[in-house]
Coordinates of C-alpha atoms and ligand atoms in Angstrom, one line a residue:
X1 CA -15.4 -29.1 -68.7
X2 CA -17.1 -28.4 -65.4
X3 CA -15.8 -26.7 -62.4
X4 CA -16.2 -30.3 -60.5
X5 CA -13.8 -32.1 -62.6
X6 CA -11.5 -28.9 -61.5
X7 CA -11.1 -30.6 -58.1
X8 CA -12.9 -27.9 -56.2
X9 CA -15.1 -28.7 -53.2
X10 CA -18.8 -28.9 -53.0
X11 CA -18.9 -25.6 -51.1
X12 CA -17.1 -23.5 -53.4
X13 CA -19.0 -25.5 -56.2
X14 CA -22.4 -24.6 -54.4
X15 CA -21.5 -20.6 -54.3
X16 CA -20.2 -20.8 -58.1
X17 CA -23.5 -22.3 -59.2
X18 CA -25.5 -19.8 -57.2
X19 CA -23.3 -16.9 -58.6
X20 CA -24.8 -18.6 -62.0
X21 CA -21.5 -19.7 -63.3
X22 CA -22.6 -22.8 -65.2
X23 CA -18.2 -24.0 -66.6
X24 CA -15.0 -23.3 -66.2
X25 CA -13.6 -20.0 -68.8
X26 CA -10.3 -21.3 -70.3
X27 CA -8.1 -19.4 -67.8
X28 CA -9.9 -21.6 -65.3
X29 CA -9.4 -24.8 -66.7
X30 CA -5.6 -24.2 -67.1
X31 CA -4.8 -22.4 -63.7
X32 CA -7.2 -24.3 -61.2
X33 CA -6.0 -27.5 -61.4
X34 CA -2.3 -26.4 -61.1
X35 CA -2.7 -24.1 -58.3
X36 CA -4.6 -26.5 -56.2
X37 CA -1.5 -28.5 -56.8
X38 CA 0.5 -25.6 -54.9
X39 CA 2.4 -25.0 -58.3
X40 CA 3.6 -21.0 -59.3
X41 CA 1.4 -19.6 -61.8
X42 CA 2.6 -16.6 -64.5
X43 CA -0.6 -16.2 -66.2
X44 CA -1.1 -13.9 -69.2
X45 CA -4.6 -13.0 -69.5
X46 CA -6.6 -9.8 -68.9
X47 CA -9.4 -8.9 -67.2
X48 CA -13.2 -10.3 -68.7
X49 CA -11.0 -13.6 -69.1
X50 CA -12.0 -14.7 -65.7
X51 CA -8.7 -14.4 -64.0
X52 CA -10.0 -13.4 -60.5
X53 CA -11.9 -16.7 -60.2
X54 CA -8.9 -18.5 -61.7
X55 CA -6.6 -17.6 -59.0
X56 CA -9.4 -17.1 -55.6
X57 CA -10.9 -20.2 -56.1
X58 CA -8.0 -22.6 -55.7
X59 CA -6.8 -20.2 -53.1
X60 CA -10.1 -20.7 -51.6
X61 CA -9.9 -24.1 -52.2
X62 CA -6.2 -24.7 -50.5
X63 CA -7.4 -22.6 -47.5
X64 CA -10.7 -24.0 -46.5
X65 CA -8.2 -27.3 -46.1
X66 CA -6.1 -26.2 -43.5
X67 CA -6.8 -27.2 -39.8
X68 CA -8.6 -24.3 -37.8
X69 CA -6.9 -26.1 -34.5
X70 CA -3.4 -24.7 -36.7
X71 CA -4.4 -21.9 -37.8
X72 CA -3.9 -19.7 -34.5
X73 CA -6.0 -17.3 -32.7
X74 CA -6.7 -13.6 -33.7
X75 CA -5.1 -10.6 -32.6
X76 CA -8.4 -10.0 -30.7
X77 CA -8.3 -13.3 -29.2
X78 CA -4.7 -13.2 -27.9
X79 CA -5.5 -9.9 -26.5
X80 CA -8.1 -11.7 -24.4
X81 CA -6.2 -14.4 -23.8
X82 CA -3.3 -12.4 -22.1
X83 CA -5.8 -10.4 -20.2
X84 CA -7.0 -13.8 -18.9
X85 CA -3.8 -14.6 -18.0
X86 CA -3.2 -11.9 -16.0
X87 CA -0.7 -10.6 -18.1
X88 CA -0.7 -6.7 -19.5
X89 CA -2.0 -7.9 -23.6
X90 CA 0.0 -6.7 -26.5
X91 CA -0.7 -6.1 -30.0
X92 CA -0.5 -8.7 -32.1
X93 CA 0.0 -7.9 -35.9
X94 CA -2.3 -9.4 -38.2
X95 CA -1.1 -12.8 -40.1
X96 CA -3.0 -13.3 -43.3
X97 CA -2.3 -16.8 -45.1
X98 CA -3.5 -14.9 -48.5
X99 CA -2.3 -11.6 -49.9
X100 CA -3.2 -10.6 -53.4
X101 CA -1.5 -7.0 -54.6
X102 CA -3.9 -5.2 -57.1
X103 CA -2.9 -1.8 -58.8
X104 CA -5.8 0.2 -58.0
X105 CA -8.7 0.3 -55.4
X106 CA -11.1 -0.4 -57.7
X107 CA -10.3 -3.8 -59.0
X108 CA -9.1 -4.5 -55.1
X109 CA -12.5 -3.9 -54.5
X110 CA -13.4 -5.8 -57.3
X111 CA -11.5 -9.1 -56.1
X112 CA -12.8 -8.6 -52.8
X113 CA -16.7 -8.6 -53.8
X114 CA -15.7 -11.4 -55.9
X115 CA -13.8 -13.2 -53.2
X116 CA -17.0 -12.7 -50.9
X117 CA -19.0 -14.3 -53.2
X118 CA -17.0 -17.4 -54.2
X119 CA -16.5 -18.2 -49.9
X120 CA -20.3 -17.6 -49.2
X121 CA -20.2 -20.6 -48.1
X122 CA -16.8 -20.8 -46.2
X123 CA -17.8 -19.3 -42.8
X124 CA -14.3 -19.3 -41.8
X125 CA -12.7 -17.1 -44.6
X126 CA -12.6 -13.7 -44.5
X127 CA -11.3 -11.3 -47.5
X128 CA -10.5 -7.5 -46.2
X129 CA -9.6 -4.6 -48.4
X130 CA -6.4 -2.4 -47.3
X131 CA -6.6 0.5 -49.7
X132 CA -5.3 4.1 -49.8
X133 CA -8.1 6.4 -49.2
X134 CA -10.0 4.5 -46.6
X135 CA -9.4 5.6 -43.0
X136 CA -7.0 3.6 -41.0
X137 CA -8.8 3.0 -37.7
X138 CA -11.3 1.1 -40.0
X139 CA -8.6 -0.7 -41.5
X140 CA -7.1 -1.6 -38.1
X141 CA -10.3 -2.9 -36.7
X142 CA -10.4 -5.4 -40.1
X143 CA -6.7 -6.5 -39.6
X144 CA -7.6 -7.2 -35.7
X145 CA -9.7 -9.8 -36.9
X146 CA -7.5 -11.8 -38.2
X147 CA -8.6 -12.0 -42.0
X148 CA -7.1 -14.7 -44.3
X149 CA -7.1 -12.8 -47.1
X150 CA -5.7 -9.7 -47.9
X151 CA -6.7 -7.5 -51.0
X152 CA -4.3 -4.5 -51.0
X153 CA -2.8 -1.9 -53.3
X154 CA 0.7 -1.7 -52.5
X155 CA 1.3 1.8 -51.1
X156 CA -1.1 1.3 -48.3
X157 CA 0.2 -2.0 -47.8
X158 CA 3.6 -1.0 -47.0
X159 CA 2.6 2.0 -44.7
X160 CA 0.5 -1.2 -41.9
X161 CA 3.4 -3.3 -42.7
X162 CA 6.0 -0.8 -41.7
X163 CA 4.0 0.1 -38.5
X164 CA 4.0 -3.1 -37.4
X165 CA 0.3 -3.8 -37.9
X166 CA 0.8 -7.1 -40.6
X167 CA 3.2 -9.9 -40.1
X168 CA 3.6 -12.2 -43.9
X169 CA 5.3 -14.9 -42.0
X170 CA 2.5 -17.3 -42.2
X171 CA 1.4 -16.4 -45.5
X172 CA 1.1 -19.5 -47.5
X173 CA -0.1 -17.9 -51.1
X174 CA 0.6 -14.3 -53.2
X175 CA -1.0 -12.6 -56.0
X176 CA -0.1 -10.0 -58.0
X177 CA -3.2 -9.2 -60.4
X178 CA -2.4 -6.9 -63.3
X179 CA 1.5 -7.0 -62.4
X180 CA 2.2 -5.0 -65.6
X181 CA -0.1 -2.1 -64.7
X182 CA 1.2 -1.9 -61.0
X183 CA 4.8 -1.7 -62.6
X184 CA 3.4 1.0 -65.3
X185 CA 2.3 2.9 -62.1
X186 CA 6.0 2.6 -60.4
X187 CA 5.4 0.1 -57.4
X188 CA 8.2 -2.2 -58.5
X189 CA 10.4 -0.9 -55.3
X190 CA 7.1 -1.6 -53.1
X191 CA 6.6 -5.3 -54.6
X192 CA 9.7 -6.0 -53.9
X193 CA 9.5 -5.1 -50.6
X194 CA 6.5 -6.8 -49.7
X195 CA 7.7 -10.2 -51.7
X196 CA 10.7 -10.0 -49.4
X197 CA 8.4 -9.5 -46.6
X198 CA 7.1 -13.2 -47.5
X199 CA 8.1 -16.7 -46.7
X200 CA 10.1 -18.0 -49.6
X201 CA 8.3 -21.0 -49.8
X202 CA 4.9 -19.3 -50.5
X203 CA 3.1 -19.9 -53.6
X204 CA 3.1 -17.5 -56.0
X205 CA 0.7 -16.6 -58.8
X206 CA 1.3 -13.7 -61.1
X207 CA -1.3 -12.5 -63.8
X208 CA -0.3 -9.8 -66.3
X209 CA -2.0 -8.6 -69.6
X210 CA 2.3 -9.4 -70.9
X211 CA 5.0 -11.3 -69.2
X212 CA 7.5 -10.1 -71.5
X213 CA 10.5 -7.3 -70.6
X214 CA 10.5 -5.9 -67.2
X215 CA 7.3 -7.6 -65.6
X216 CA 8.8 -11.2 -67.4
X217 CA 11.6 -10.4 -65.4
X218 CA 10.4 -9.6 -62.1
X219 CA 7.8 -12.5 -62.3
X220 CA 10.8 -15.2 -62.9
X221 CA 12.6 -13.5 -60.2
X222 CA 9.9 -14.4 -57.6
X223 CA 8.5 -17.7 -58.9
X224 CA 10.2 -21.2 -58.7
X225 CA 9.3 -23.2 -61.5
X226 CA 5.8 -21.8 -62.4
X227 CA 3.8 -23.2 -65.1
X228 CA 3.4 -20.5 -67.7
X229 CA -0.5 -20.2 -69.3
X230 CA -0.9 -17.6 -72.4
X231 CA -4.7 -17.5 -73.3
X232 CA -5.3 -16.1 -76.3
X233 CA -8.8 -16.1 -76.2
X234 CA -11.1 -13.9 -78.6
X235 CA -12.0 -11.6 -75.3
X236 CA -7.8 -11.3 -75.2
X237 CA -7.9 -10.2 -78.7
X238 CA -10.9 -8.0 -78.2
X239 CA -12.4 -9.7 -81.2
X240 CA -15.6 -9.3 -79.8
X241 CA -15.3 -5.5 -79.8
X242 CA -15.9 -3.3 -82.9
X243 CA -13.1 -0.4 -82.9
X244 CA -13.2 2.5 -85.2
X245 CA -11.6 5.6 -85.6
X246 CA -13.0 9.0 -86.6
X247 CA -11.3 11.8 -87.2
X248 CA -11.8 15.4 -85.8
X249 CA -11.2 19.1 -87.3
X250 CA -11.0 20.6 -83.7
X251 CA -12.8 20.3 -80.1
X252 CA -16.6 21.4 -81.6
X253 CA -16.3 19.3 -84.3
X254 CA -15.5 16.3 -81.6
X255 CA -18.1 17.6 -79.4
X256 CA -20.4 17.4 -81.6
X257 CA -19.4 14.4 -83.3
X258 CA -19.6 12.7 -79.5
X259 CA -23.2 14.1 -78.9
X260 CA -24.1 12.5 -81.7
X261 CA -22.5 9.1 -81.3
X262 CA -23.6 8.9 -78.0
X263 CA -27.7 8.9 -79.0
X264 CA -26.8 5.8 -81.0
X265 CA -30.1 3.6 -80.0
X266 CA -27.9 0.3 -79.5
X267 CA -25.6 2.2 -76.5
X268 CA -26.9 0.9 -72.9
X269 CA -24.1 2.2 -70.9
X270 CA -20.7 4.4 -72.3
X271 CA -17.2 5.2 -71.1
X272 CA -15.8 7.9 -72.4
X273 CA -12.0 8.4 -71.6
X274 CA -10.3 11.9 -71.2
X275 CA -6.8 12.6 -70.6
X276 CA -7.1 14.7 -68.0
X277 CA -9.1 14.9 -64.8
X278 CA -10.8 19.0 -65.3
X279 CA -11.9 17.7 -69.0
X280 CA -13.8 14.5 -67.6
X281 CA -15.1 16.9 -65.2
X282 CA -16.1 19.5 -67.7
X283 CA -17.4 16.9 -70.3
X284 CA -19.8 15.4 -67.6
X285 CA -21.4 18.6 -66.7
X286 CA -22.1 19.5 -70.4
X287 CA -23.6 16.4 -71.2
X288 CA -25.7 16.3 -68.0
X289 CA -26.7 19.9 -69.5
X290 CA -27.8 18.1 -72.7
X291 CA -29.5 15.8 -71.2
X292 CA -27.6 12.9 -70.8
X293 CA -27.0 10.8 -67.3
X294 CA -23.2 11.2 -67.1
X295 CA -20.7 11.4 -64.1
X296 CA -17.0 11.6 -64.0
X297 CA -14.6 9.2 -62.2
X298 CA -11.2 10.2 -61.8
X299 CA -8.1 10.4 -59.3
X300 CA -8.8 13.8 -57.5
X301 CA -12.1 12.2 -56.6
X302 CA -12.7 10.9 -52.3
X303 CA -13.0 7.3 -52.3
X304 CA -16.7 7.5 -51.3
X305 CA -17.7 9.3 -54.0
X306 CA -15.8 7.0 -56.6
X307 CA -17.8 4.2 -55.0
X308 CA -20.7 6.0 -54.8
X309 CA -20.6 6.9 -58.5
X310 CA -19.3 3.4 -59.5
X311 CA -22.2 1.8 -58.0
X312 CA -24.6 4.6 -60.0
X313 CA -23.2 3.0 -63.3
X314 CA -23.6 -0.6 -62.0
X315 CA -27.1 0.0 -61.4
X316 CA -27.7 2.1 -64.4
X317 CA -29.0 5.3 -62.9
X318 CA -25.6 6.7 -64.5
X319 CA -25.6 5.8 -68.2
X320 CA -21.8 7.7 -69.1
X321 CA -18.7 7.7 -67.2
X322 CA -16.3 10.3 -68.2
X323 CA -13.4 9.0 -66.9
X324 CA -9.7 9.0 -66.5
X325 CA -7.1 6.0 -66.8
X326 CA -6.6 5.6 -63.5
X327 CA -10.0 5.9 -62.1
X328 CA -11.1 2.9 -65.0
X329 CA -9.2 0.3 -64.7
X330 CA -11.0 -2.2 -62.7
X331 CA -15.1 -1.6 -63.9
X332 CA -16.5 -4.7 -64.7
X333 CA -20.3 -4.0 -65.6
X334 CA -21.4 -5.6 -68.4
X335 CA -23.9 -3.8 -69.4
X336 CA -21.4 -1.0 -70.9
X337 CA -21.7 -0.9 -74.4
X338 CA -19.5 1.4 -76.0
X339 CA -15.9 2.9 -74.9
X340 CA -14.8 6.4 -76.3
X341 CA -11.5 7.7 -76.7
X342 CA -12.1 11.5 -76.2
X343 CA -8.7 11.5 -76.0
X344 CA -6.3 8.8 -77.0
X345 CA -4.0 7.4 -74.3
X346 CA -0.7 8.3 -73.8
X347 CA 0.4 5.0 -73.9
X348 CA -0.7 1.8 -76.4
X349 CA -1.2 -0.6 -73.7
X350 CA -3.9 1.9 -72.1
X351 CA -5.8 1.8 -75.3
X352 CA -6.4 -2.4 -74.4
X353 CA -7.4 -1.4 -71.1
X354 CA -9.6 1.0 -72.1
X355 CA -11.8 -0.9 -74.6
X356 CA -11.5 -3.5 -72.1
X357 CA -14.2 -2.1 -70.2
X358 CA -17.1 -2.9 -72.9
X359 CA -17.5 -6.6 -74.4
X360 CA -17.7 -8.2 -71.0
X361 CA -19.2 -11.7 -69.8
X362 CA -19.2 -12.7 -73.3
X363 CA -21.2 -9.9 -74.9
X364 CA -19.8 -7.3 -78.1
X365 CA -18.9 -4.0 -77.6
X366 CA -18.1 -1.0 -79.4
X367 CA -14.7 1.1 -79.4
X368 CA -14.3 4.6 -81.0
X369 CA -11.6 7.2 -80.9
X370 CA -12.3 11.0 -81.7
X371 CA -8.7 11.7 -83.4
X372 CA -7.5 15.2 -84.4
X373 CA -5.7 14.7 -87.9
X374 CA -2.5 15.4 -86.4
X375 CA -2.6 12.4 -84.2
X376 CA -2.3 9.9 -87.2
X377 CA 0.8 8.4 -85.5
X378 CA -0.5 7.6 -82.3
X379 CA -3.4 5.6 -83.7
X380 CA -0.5 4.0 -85.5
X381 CA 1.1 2.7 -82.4
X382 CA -1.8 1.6 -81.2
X383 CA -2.2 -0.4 -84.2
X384 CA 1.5 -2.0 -83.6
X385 CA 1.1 -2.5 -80.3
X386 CA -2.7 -4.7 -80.9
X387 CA -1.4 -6.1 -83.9
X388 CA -4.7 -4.9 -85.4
X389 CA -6.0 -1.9 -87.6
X390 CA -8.7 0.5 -86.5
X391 CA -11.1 1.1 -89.3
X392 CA -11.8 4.3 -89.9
X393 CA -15.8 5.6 -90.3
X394 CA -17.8 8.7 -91.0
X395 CA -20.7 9.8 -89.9
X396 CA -22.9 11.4 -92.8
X397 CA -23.1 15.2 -91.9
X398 CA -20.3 15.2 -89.2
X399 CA -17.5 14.6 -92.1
X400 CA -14.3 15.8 -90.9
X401 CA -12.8 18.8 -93.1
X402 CA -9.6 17.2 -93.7
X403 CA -9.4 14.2 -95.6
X404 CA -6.9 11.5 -93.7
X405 CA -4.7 10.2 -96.1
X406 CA -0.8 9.3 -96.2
X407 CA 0.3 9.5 -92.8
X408 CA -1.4 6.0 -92.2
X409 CA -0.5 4.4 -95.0
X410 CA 2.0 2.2 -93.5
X411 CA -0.2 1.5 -90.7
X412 CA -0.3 -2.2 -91.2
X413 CA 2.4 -4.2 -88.9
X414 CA 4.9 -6.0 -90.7
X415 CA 3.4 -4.0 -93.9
X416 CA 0.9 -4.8 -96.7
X417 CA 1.3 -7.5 -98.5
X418 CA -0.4 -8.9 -101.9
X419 CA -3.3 -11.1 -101.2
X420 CA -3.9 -9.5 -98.0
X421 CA -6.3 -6.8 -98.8
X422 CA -10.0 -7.2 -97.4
X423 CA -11.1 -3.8 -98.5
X424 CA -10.0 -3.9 -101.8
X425 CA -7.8 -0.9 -101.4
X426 CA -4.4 -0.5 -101.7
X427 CA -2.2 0.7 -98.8
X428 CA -2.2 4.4 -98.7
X429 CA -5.7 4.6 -99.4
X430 CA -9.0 5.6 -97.7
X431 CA -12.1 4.6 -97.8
X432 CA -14.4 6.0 -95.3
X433 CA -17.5 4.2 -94.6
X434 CA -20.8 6.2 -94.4
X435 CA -24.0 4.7 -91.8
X436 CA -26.6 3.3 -94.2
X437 CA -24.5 2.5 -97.3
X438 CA -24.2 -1.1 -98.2
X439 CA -20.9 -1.6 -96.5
X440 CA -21.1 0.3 -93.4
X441 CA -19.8 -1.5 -90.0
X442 CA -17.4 -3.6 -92.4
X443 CA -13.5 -2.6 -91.9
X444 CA -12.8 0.4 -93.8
X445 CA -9.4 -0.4 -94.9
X446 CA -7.4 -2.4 -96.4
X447 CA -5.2 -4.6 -95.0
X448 CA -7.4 -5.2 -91.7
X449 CA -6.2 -9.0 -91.2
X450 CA -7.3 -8.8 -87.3
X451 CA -4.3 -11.7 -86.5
X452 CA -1.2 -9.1 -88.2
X453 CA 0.1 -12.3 -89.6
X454 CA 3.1 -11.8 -90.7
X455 CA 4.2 -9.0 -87.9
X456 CA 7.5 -10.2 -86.7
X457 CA 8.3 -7.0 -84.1
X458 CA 8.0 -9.5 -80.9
X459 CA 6.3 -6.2 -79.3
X460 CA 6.6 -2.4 -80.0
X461 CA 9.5 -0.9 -78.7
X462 CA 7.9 2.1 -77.5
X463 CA 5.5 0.3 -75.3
X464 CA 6.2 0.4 -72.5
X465 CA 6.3 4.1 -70.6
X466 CA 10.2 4.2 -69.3
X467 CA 11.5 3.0 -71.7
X468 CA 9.8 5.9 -73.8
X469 CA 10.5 8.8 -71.4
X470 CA 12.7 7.3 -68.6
X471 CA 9.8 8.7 -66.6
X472 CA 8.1 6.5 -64.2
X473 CA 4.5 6.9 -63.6
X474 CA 2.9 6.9 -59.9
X475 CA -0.5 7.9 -59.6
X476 CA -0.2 8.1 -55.7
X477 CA -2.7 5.5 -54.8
X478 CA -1.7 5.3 -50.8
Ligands
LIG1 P1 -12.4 -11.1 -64.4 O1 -11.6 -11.5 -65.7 O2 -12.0 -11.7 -63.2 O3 -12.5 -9.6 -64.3 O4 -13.9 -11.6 -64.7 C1 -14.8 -11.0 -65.7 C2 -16.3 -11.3 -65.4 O5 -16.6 -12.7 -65.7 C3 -16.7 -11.1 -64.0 O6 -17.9 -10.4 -64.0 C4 -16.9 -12.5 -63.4 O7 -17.9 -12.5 -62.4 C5 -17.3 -13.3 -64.6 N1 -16.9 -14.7 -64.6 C6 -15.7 -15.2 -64.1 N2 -15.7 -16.5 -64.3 C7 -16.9 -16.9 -64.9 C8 -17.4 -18.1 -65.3 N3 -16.8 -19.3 -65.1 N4 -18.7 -18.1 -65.8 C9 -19.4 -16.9 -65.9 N5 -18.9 -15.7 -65.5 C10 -17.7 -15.7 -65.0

């Protein structure tokens, strides 16, 4: 398949060949051909599947085709123009034909680079950002131009909107990329608001790692007829990433144990995940102390110095982010090898998104969580939630105290059944690999059919976060 028999034009072609895309990923193949066709897209698919390109590049596509005599003048220009006229010029608010509603600023950032890239040679289109954190007379003198596309998180959004500054009635196509994650954060009300905001007979594309419960709903709420594409692709599955679990006696022992893992000779670049903001903070400085390249990336952090270190890692002069959920969620550099779980996430889903960020563009990656013996259960939602056991290893000479034993027994979703076992265990058992003996790097345990054939649960209840806790979660991204 090649992006040509896609139906895209030469120009886009042109930009995707000098990006060095050589064909179309599967999420491509499905969703470009149907969107130039105008149709409503739910797409389940996360990111490293190529989603971005599979919804800009039609959009890019249907755009570069509509009439510049149509399209209107800018603010800027209308401001002349009434000055011309003689007449006293008000302001115009902006009219993009393109919004696409991203969770964080990162990955709006992310979509915008990306967006640059793929209309290189589109003169007329221009992709703006409108984040939180970013100072608004900036952001006013990008909206006064006009721009076709928006990238925005939603809380910013709403605050132009509601002064008047951005006007959806000509807006001919919306996005909302990682719709599940911006409903984990609590923007439902604020979607809603801007998709009523919208012409109803926009196009609408939604992409979500699920499209079951309450994004399923929403998503059928504000599509007509869309064409549903589930890609189940090895990247989906994280196939391509090797996760393992080792347990922990207490914080030295994982110290340790993570100063140790991190001097692994095959590790280019590192995530390491901590559940609060002060740890990632505390864990960068020590490791810089011992000699390691590592910065933190979390919430509390300005904008310009998240940039600032996210470009670091991109270029490699930082080698480990200690980061938080929030701050994570849209880094994209493939040269990140491993992905630690200092601390497991609060919630399963997380645990996708966090390994997420190593065994990009097509390469493997590694996954390990440090566990304290007492967090057994979590790993076991985890488990239910991927469908997958976590192996678990030891590293000769950083053996935890504590043997793991029972309270993972029943690990396997859907439970053990005969015929099933890889390890040659039986369920309840442990068998801990050691680096160096003949088996080490092969699942640990039994029962470690990656597909959880024969797990009928349609989804772990506790999943998703309200239904939990009744809490919802906003991370205050305006
Ligand atoms: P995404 O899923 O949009 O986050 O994309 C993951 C990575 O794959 C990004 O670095 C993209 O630049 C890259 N990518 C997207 N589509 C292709 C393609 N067709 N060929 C090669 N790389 C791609």
């Amino acid at each position: 398949m090649t992006f040509e028999a896609l139906g895209l034009n030469t120009s886009i072609i042109k930009a995707l060949t000098d990006a060095g895309y050589t064909a179309p990923t599967p999420v491509q193949q499905q969703a470009v051909p149907a969107a130039i066709a105008g149709k409503d897209l739910l797409v389940s698919s996360q990111t490293g599947s190529g989603k971005t390109a599979a919804f800009m590049l039609p959009s890019l596509h249907r755009l570069s085709e509509i009439d510049p005599a149509t399209a209107g003048k800018t603010p800027n220009q209308e401001m002349q123009a009434a000055r011309a006229r003689g007449e006293r010029p008000r302001f115009k608010a902006a009219q993009p034909k393109m919004l696409v509603l991203t969770p964080t600023r990162e990955l709006a950032l992310q979509v915008t680079t990306n967006t640059d890239k793929y209309s290189v040679n589109l003169r007329r289109i221009k992709a703006v950002s409108i984040l939180g954190g970013m100072p608004y007379p900036k952001q006013m003198q990008l909206l006064a131009k006009n721009p076709e596309i928006l990238v925005a998180t939603p809380g910013r959004l709403i605050d132009h909107m509601e002064s008047g500054k951005i006007d959806f009635s000509q807006l001919e196509i919306l996005v909302l990329d990682e719709a599940d994650r911006m409903l984990d954060m609590g923007f439902i009300d604020d979607i809603e608001k801007i998709v009523a905001a919208t012409p109803a007979n926009r196009q609408t594309m939604l992409f979500s790692a699920t499209l079951d419960g309450v994004v399923g709903n929403m998503a059928r709420r504000i599509t007509k007829d869309p064409q549903v594409i589930q890609i189940l692709s090895a990247a989906n599955k994280h196939e391509n990433i090797t996760q393992r679990v080792h347990f922990v006696d207490d914080l030295s022992h994982k110290n340790r144990l993570l100063d140790h893992l991190l001097r692994d000779e095959t590790l280019d670049q590192a995530v390491v995940f901590t559940a609060t903001k002060r740890d990632a903070d505390t864990i960068a400085d020590r490791l810089n102390i011992a000699g390691f390249s590592a910065a933190a990336l979390h919430g509390d952090m300005h904008q310009g110095a998240r940039n600032r270190t996210l470009d670091s890692l991109r270029r490699g002069s930082v080698k480990i982010l200690i980061a938080t959920d929030v701050a994570a969620r849209g880094i994209d550099v493939p040269s990140i090898t491993h992905v630690f779980n200092y601390d497991l996430p609060k919630f399963p889903e997380d645990y996708v998104h966090r390994i997420g960020r190593t065994g990009r563009a097509g390469r493997n990656g590694h996954a390990i969580s440090l566990v304290n013996h007492a967090e057994g259960m979590n790993v076991k939602r985890i488990e239910r939630f991927t469908k997958q056991l976590i192996p678990v290893n030891v590293v000769e000479g950083y053996e935890p105290k504590k043997t793991a034993s029972a309270p993972r027994s029943s690990a396997r979703p859907g439970g053990w059944k005969p015929g099933d076992n890889r390890g040659g265990a039986k369920p309840g058992q442990r068998s801990f690999s050691k680096p160096g003996s003949s088996s080490a790097g092969a699942p640990r345990r039994e029962g470690s059919g990656a597909s959880g054939e024969g797990y009928k649960g349609g989804g772990y209840k506790g999943s998703n976060p309200r239904s939990n806790d009744g809490q919802r979660r906003t991370y205050g991204d305006r």
